[in-house]
Amino acid sequence: MDKPVIALKVDVDTFVGTRDGVPNLLAILERFGIRATFYFSMGPDNSGKAIRRIFRPGFLKKMFRTKAPSMFGLRTLLSGTILPPPIIAAKLPHILKETERAGHVVGIHCWDHVKWHDYLPWFPKPVTAMELGKASALYQEVLGHRALTTAAPGWTVSADSLEVQDAMHLSYCSDCRGTHPFYPVMDGRTFRTLQIPTTWPTMDELLGENGITPETINDHYLTLLKPGLNVHTIHTEFEGMAMAPVFTDLLARLTDRGVRFVTLAEVAEEAASSAPGAPLAMAEIAGRAMPVAVQGNQPYETNNVN
Ligand SMILES: [Zn+2]
């Protein structure tokens, strides 16, 4: 049987998550000699409007009733509401550079996380193209080369967004939930950019469900470890900040088990020529308020809590 392999996909959603969470994560990953794949929100941080939507309604209230301001900081909670939103990658270019210098893969999460997550289905195609176009242009300006990968905010895609990604000649994308790398078929159209789905539920989906707490969540994650590829999406705002000790413990336990860590670029290289086609559609899954893109034709387990 294949040994378990894990690709860590890091979503960077906010200004504070970029400024504080990323350096924390870089230090943690360096300690374990792990290379990961980071997806940066490049444009305005409108997360004051977004925090409540990035994560499941009730989640923050339930878990962090009194801690939300200290977890995210007032700056984040107000950003894009009464404070003008900072352009994240323009304000913090050194963070993207540092991430790349440390050997990690740097990709694009989005231009405006809130806008994409809330309105993608209603975007005219040029708006979809412009969101990714603006993100790509700033990425190139900061890192001096073009982006080869993107990962959609909130796992929200449309046939238009897949078409734009094809046009960008990306090597692979990680926009959905599912089981194995594949070429997406959506609305009857087949796309040529490889999709590498997230296979594990995220921390915010699990916490508070079925009695799972920060103390027991890693036990649960270890039960999800499957032979072959596992893709785990983490958020700098959680695993890089308040949940950093829990995440560090997870890495220690995975490393003890001899689990090997790979980047999504390495996964893509191996899967590109052999990956099958599979349907991709927006669907409801446990633990998320809004539908997410889910790979079809395979049994898809969500929270895996029995
Ligand atoms: Zn995100």
CSV table of C-alpha atoms and ligand atoms in Angstrom, one decimal:
chain,number,residue,atom,x,y,z
A,1,MET,CA,0.0,0.0,0.0
A,2,ASP,CA,1.1,3.6,-0.7
A,3,LYS,CA,2.5,5.4,2.3
A,4,PRO,CA,0.6,8.5,3.4
A,5,VAL,CA,1.9,11.7,1.9
A,6,ILE,CA,0.6,15.2,2.9
A,7,ALA,CA,0.5,18.4,1.0
A,8,LEU,CA,-0.1,21.4,3.2
A,9,LYS,CA,-2.1,24.1,1.4
A,10,VAL,CA,-2.0,27.4,3.2
A,11,ASP,CA,-4.7,29.9,2.6
A,12,VAL,CA,-3.8,33.5,3.4
A,13,ASP,CA,-7.0,35.5,3.7
A,14,THR,CA,-6.2,38.7,5.5
A,15,PHE,CA,-3.6,41.5,6.0
A,16,VAL,CA,-2.9,40.4,9.6
A,17,GLY,CA,-2.8,36.7,8.6
A,18,THR,CA,-0.1,37.8,6.0
A,19,ARG,CA,1.9,40.0,8.3
A,20,ASP,CA,1.8,37.9,11.5
A,21,GLY,CA,0.5,34.4,10.6
A,22,VAL,CA,2.8,33.7,7.6
A,23,PRO,CA,6.1,34.4,9.5
A,24,ASN,CA,4.9,32.2,12.3
A,25,LEU,CA,4.1,29.4,9.9
A,26,LEU,CA,7.4,29.8,8.1
A,27,ALA,CA,9.2,29.3,11.4
A,28,ILE,CA,7.1,26.3,12.3
A,29,LEU,CA,7.5,24.7,8.9
A,30,GLU,CA,11.3,25.3,9.0
A,31,ARG,CA,11.6,23.5,12.3
A,32,PHE,CA,10.1,20.4,10.7
A,33,GLY,CA,11.9,20.9,7.3
A,34,ILE,CA,8.5,20.9,5.6
A,35,ARG,CA,7.8,22.8,2.4
A,36,ALA,CA,4.2,23.9,1.8
A,37,THR,CA,2.1,25.7,-0.9
A,38,PHE,CA,0.9,29.2,0.1
A,39,TYR,CA,-2.0,31.0,-1.6
A,40,PHE,CA,-2.0,34.7,-1.0
A,41,SER,CA,-4.9,37.2,-1.1
A,42,MET,CA,-3.1,39.9,-3.1
A,43,GLY,CA,-5.6,42.8,-3.1
A,44,PRO,CA,-7.8,44.7,-0.7
A,45,ASP,CA,-8.4,43.2,2.7
A,46,ASN,CA,-12.1,43.6,3.2
A,47,SER,CA,-12.1,40.9,5.9
A,48,GLY,CA,-14.0,43.1,8.4
A,49,LYS,CA,-16.9,42.1,6.2
A,50,ALA,CA,-15.5,38.7,5.6
A,51,ILE,CA,-14.5,37.0,8.8
A,52,ARG,CA,-18.0,36.0,9.6
A,53,ARG,CA,-18.3,34.5,6.1
A,54,ILE,CA,-14.9,32.9,5.7
A,55,PHE,CA,-15.8,30.8,8.6
A,56,ARG,CA,-19.1,29.0,9.5
A,57,PRO,CA,-21.7,31.2,11.1
A,58,GLY,CA,-21.8,30.6,14.7
A,59,PHE,CA,-18.3,29.1,14.7
A,60,LEU,CA,-16.6,32.2,16.0
A,61,LYS,CA,-19.4,32.8,18.4
A,62,LYS,CA,-19.3,29.3,19.7
A,63,MET,CA,-15.5,28.8,19.9
A,64,PHE,CA,-14.2,32.3,20.5
A,65,ARG,CA,-17.0,34.3,21.9
A,66,THR,CA,-14.7,36.5,23.8
A,67,LYS,CA,-11.5,35.8,21.9
A,68,ALA,CA,-12.4,37.0,18.4
A,69,PRO,CA,-10.9,40.4,18.8
A,70,SER,CA,-7.7,39.0,20.2
A,71,MET,CA,-7.5,36.3,17.6
A,72,PHE,CA,-7.9,38.5,14.6
A,73,GLY,CA,-7.2,41.9,16.0
A,74,LEU,CA,-9.4,44.9,15.7
A,75,ARG,CA,-7.6,45.9,12.6
A,76,THR,CA,-8.8,42.8,10.8
A,77,LEU,CA,-12.3,43.0,12.2
A,78,LEU,CA,-12.7,46.6,11.0
A,79,SER,CA,-10.8,46.3,7.8
A,80,GLY,CA,-12.9,47.3,4.8
A,81,THR,CA,-15.7,48.5,7.0
A,82,ILE,CA,-14.7,51.8,8.8
A,83,LEU,CA,-11.1,51.5,7.8
A,84,PRO,CA,-10.0,51.7,4.2
A,85,PRO,CA,-8.8,48.2,3.0
A,86,PRO,CA,-5.0,47.8,2.5
A,87,ILE,CA,-3.7,46.2,-0.7
A,88,ILE,CA,-2.2,43.3,1.0
A,89,ALA,CA,0.7,42.2,-1.3
A,90,ALA,CA,1.6,45.8,-2.0
A,91,LYS,CA,1.9,46.6,1.7
A,92,LEU,CA,3.7,43.3,2.6
A,93,PRO,CA,5.7,42.3,-0.5
A,94,HIS,CA,8.6,41.1,1.7
A,95,ILE,CA,6.3,38.4,3.2
A,96,LEU,CA,5.7,36.8,-0.2
A,97,LYS,CA,9.4,37.0,-1.1
A,98,GLU,CA,10.4,35.5,2.2
A,99,THR,CA,7.9,32.6,1.7
A,100,GLU,CA,9.4,31.9,-1.7
A,101,ARG,CA,13.0,32.2,-0.5
A,102,ALA,CA,12.2,29.7,2.2
A,103,GLY,CA,11.5,27.1,-0.5
A,104,HIS,CA,7.7,27.1,-0.4
A,105,VAL,CA,5.5,27.4,-3.4
A,106,VAL,CA,3.7,30.8,-3.7
A,107,GLY,CA,0.4,30.9,-5.5
A,108,ILE,CA,-2.5,33.3,-5.8
A,109,HIS,CA,-5.6,33.0,-3.6
A,110,CYS,CA,-7.4,35.9,-5.1
A,111,TRP,CA,-7.5,39.7,-5.6
A,112,ASP,CA,-10.4,40.4,-3.2
A,113,HIS,CA,-11.4,37.5,-1.1
A,114,VAL,CA,-14.8,38.8,0.0
A,115,LYS,CA,-15.8,39.9,-3.4
A,116,TRP,CA,-14.9,36.5,-5.0
A,117,HIS,CA,-16.4,34.4,-2.3
A,118,ASP,CA,-19.7,36.3,-2.1
A,119,TYR,CA,-20.3,37.2,-5.7
A,120,LEU,CA,-18.4,34.9,-8.2
A,121,PRO,CA,-21.6,33.3,-9.6
A,122,TRP,CA,-22.9,36.7,-10.6
A,123,PHE,CA,-19.6,38.1,-12.0
A,124,PRO,CA,-19.7,38.7,-15.8
A,125,LYS,CA,-16.7,36.9,-17.3
A,126,PRO,CA,-14.6,40.0,-17.7
A,127,VAL,CA,-14.9,40.7,-13.9
A,128,THR,CA,-13.7,37.2,-13.1
A,129,ALA,CA,-10.8,37.7,-15.5
A,130,MET,CA,-10.0,41.1,-14.0
A,131,GLU,CA,-9.9,39.7,-10.4
A,132,LEU,CA,-7.3,37.1,-11.4
A,133,GLY,CA,-5.6,39.5,-13.8
A,134,LYS,CA,-5.0,42.1,-11.1
A,135,ALA,CA,-3.8,39.5,-8.7
A,136,SER,CA,-1.4,38.1,-11.3
A,137,ALA,CA,0.0,41.5,-12.2
A,138,LEU,CA,0.8,42.3,-8.6
A,139,TYR,CA,2.2,38.8,-8.1
A,140,GLN,CA,4.6,39.3,-11.0
A,141,GLU,CA,5.6,42.8,-9.8
A,142,VAL,CA,6.4,41.4,-6.4
A,143,LEU,CA,8.1,38.1,-7.2
A,144,GLY,CA,9.4,38.9,-10.7
A,145,HIS,CA,7.9,35.9,-12.4
A,146,ARG,CA,4.4,34.8,-13.2
A,147,ALA,CA,2.1,32.7,-11.0
A,148,LEU,CA,1.7,29.0,-11.9
A,149,THR,CA,-1.1,28.2,-9.5
A,150,THR,CA,-4.2,29.6,-7.9
A,151,ALA,CA,-6.7,28.4,-5.3
A,152,ALA,CA,-10.2,29.9,-5.1
A,153,PRO,CA,-11.4,31.6,-2.0
A,154,GLY,CA,-13.9,29.5,-0.1
A,155,TRP,CA,-13.5,26.8,-2.8
A,156,THR,CA,-15.8,28.9,-5.0
A,157,VAL,CA,-15.5,28.3,-8.7
A,158,SER,CA,-17.5,28.8,-11.9
A,159,ALA,CA,-17.1,27.6,-15.4
A,160,ASP,CA,-15.9,31.1,-16.2
A,161,SER,CA,-13.2,31.0,-13.5
A,162,LEU,CA,-12.0,27.7,-14.8
A,163,GLU,CA,-11.8,29.1,-18.3
A,164,VAL,CA,-9.8,32.1,-17.1
A,165,GLN,CA,-7.4,29.8,-15.3
A,166,ASP,CA,-6.9,27.8,-18.5
A,167,ALA,CA,-6.2,31.0,-20.3
A,168,MET,CA,-3.6,31.9,-17.7
A,169,HIS,CA,-1.7,28.7,-18.5
A,170,LEU,CA,-1.4,27.7,-14.9
A,171,SER,CA,0.2,24.4,-14.1
A,172,TYR,CA,-2.4,23.4,-11.6
A,173,CYS,CA,-5.1,24.8,-9.3
A,174,SER,CA,-6.5,23.8,-5.9
A,175,ASP,CA,-10.0,25.1,-6.0
A,176,CYS,CA,-12.1,22.2,-4.6
A,177,ARG,CA,-12.8,19.4,-2.2
A,178,GLY,CA,-12.5,15.8,-3.2
A,179,THR,CA,-10.2,12.8,-3.3
A,180,HIS,CA,-7.6,12.9,-6.0
A,181,PRO,CA,-6.1,15.1,-8.7
A,182,PHE,CA,-8.3,15.4,-11.8
A,183,TYR,CA,-9.2,17.5,-14.9
A,184,PRO,CA,-12.5,19.2,-14.2
A,185,VAL,CA,-15.6,18.9,-16.3
A,186,MET,CA,-18.1,21.7,-15.4
A,187,ASP,CA,-21.3,22.7,-17.2
A,188,GLY,CA,-20.5,20.1,-19.9
A,189,ARG,CA,-17.1,21.7,-20.6
A,190,THR,CA,-13.8,20.0,-20.0
A,191,PHE,CA,-10.9,22.2,-18.7
A,192,ARG,CA,-7.2,21.6,-19.1
A,193,THR,CA,-5.9,22.9,-15.8
A,194,LEU,CA,-5.2,20.1,-13.3
A,195,GLN,CA,-7.2,20.3,-10.0
A,196,ILE,CA,-5.7,19.1,-6.8
A,197,PRO,CA,-8.5,18.9,-4.3
A,198,THR,CA,-8.4,19.4,-0.5
A,199,THR,CA,-9.1,16.0,1.0
A,200,TRP,CA,-9.3,16.9,4.7
A,201,PRO,CA,-11.9,19.0,6.5
A,202,THR,CA,-10.6,22.3,7.8
A,203,MET,CA,-10.1,23.1,11.4
A,204,ASP,CA,-13.1,25.5,11.6
A,205,GLU,CA,-15.3,22.9,10.0
A,206,LEU,CA,-14.4,20.3,12.7
A,207,LEU,CA,-14.1,22.4,15.9
A,208,GLY,CA,-17.2,22.4,17.9
A,209,GLU,CA,-18.7,19.5,16.0
A,210,ASN,CA,-19.2,16.2,17.7
A,211,GLY,CA,-17.4,17.3,20.7
A,212,ILE,CA,-14.1,18.0,18.8
A,213,THR,CA,-12.0,20.5,20.6
A,214,PRO,CA,-8.5,22.0,20.1
A,215,GLU,CA,-7.3,19.3,22.5
A,216,THR,CA,-8.8,16.4,20.5
A,217,ILE,CA,-8.7,17.7,16.9
A,218,ASN,CA,-5.3,16.2,16.1
A,219,ASP,CA,-6.5,12.7,17.2
A,220,HIS,CA,-9.3,13.2,14.7
A,221,TYR,CA,-6.9,14.3,11.9
A,222,LEU,CA,-4.7,11.3,12.5
A,223,THR,CA,-7.7,9.0,11.9
A,224,LEU,CA,-8.2,10.7,8.5
A,225,LEU,CA,-4.7,10.0,7.3
A,226,LYS,CA,-5.1,7.8,4.2
A,227,PRO,CA,-2.5,5.9,2.1
A,228,GLY,CA,-1.4,8.0,-0.8
A,229,LEU,CA,-2.1,11.7,-1.1
A,230,ASN,CA,-3.8,13.8,1.6
A,231,VAL,CA,-4.3,17.5,1.1
A,232,HIS,CA,-4.8,19.6,4.2
A,233,THR,CA,-5.9,23.2,3.9
A,234,ILE,CA,-4.9,25.5,6.8
A,235,HIS,CA,-5.4,29.2,7.4
A,236,THR,CA,-2.7,31.5,8.5
A,237,GLU,CA,-5.3,33.2,10.6
A,238,PHE,CA,-5.8,30.0,12.6
A,239,GLU,CA,-2.9,27.6,12.4
A,240,GLY,CA,-0.4,30.4,12.0
A,241,MET,CA,-1.8,32.4,15.0
A,242,ALA,CA,-4.0,31.3,17.9
A,243,MET,CA,-4.0,27.7,16.8
A,244,ALA,CA,-0.2,27.5,16.1
A,245,PRO,CA,0.5,25.2,19.1
A,246,VAL,CA,-2.2,22.8,18.0
A,247,PHE,CA,-0.8,22.8,14.5
A,248,THR,CA,2.7,22.3,15.7
A,249,ASP,CA,1.5,19.3,17.7
A,250,LEU,CA,-0.1,17.9,14.5
A,251,LEU,CA,3.1,18.2,12.6
A,252,ALA,CA,5.1,16.5,15.3
A,253,ARG,CA,2.7,13.6,15.4
A,254,LEU,CA,2.6,13.2,11.6
A,255,THR,CA,6.4,13.4,11.5
A,256,ASP,CA,6.6,10.8,14.2
A,257,ARG,CA,4.6,8.5,11.9
A,258,GLY,CA,7.0,9.0,9.1
A,259,VAL,CA,4.6,10.9,7.0
A,260,ARG,CA,6.2,12.6,4.0
A,261,PHE,CA,5.3,16.2,3.1
A,262,VAL,CA,5.2,17.4,-0.5
A,263,THR,CA,4.2,20.6,-2.3
A,264,LEU,CA,1.3,20.8,-4.6
A,265,ALA,CA,3.8,21.5,-7.4
A,266,GLU,CA,5.3,18.1,-6.7
A,267,VAL,CA,1.9,16.5,-6.7
A,268,ALA,CA,1.0,18.1,-10.0
A,269,GLU,CA,4.2,17.0,-11.6
A,270,GLU,CA,3.4,13.4,-10.7
A,271,ALA,CA,-0.3,13.5,-11.5
A,272,ALA,CA,-0.4,15.7,-14.6
A,273,SER,CA,-0.1,13.0,-17.2
A,274,SER,CA,-2.2,10.3,-15.5
A,275,ALA,CA,-5.0,12.3,-13.8
A,276,PRO,CA,-8.5,11.4,-15.0
A,277,GLY,CA,-11.4,13.8,-15.9
A,278,ALA,CA,-14.1,14.2,-13.3
A,279,PRO,CA,-17.2,16.4,-12.8
A,280,LEU,CA,-16.8,19.5,-10.6
A,281,ALA,CA,-19.9,21.2,-9.2
A,282,MET,CA,-20.8,23.6,-6.3
A,283,ALA,CA,-22.4,21.6,-3.5
A,284,GLU,CA,-23.2,21.9,0.2
A,285,ILE,CA,-20.9,20.1,2.6
A,286,ALA,CA,-21.0,19.7,6.4
A,287,GLY,CA,-19.5,22.6,8.3
A,288,ARG,CA,-19.6,25.2,5.7
A,289,ALA,CA,-22.2,28.0,5.3
A,290,MET,CA,-21.8,28.4,1.6
A,291,PRO,CA,-21.5,25.8,-1.1
A,292,VAL,CA,-18.0,24.7,-2.2
A,293,ALA,CA,-16.7,23.1,-5.4
A,294,VAL,CA,-16.7,19.3,-5.0
A,295,GLN,CA,-15.2,16.7,-7.2
A,296,GLY,CA,-17.8,14.3,-8.4
A,297,ASN,CA,-17.9,10.6,-9.2
A,298,GLN,CA,-16.1,9.6,-6.1
A,299,PRO,CA,-17.5,9.0,-2.6
A,300,TYR,CA,-16.8,12.3,-0.9
A,301,GLU,CA,-16.6,12.3,2.8
A,302,THR,CA,-16.9,15.6,4.5
A,303,ASN,CA,-16.3,15.8,8.2
A,304,ASN,CA,-15.7,12.1,8.5
A,305,VAL,CA,-17.2,12.2,11.9
A,306,ASN,CA,-19.1,9.0,12.6
B,1,ZN,ZN,-9.5,31.9,1.9
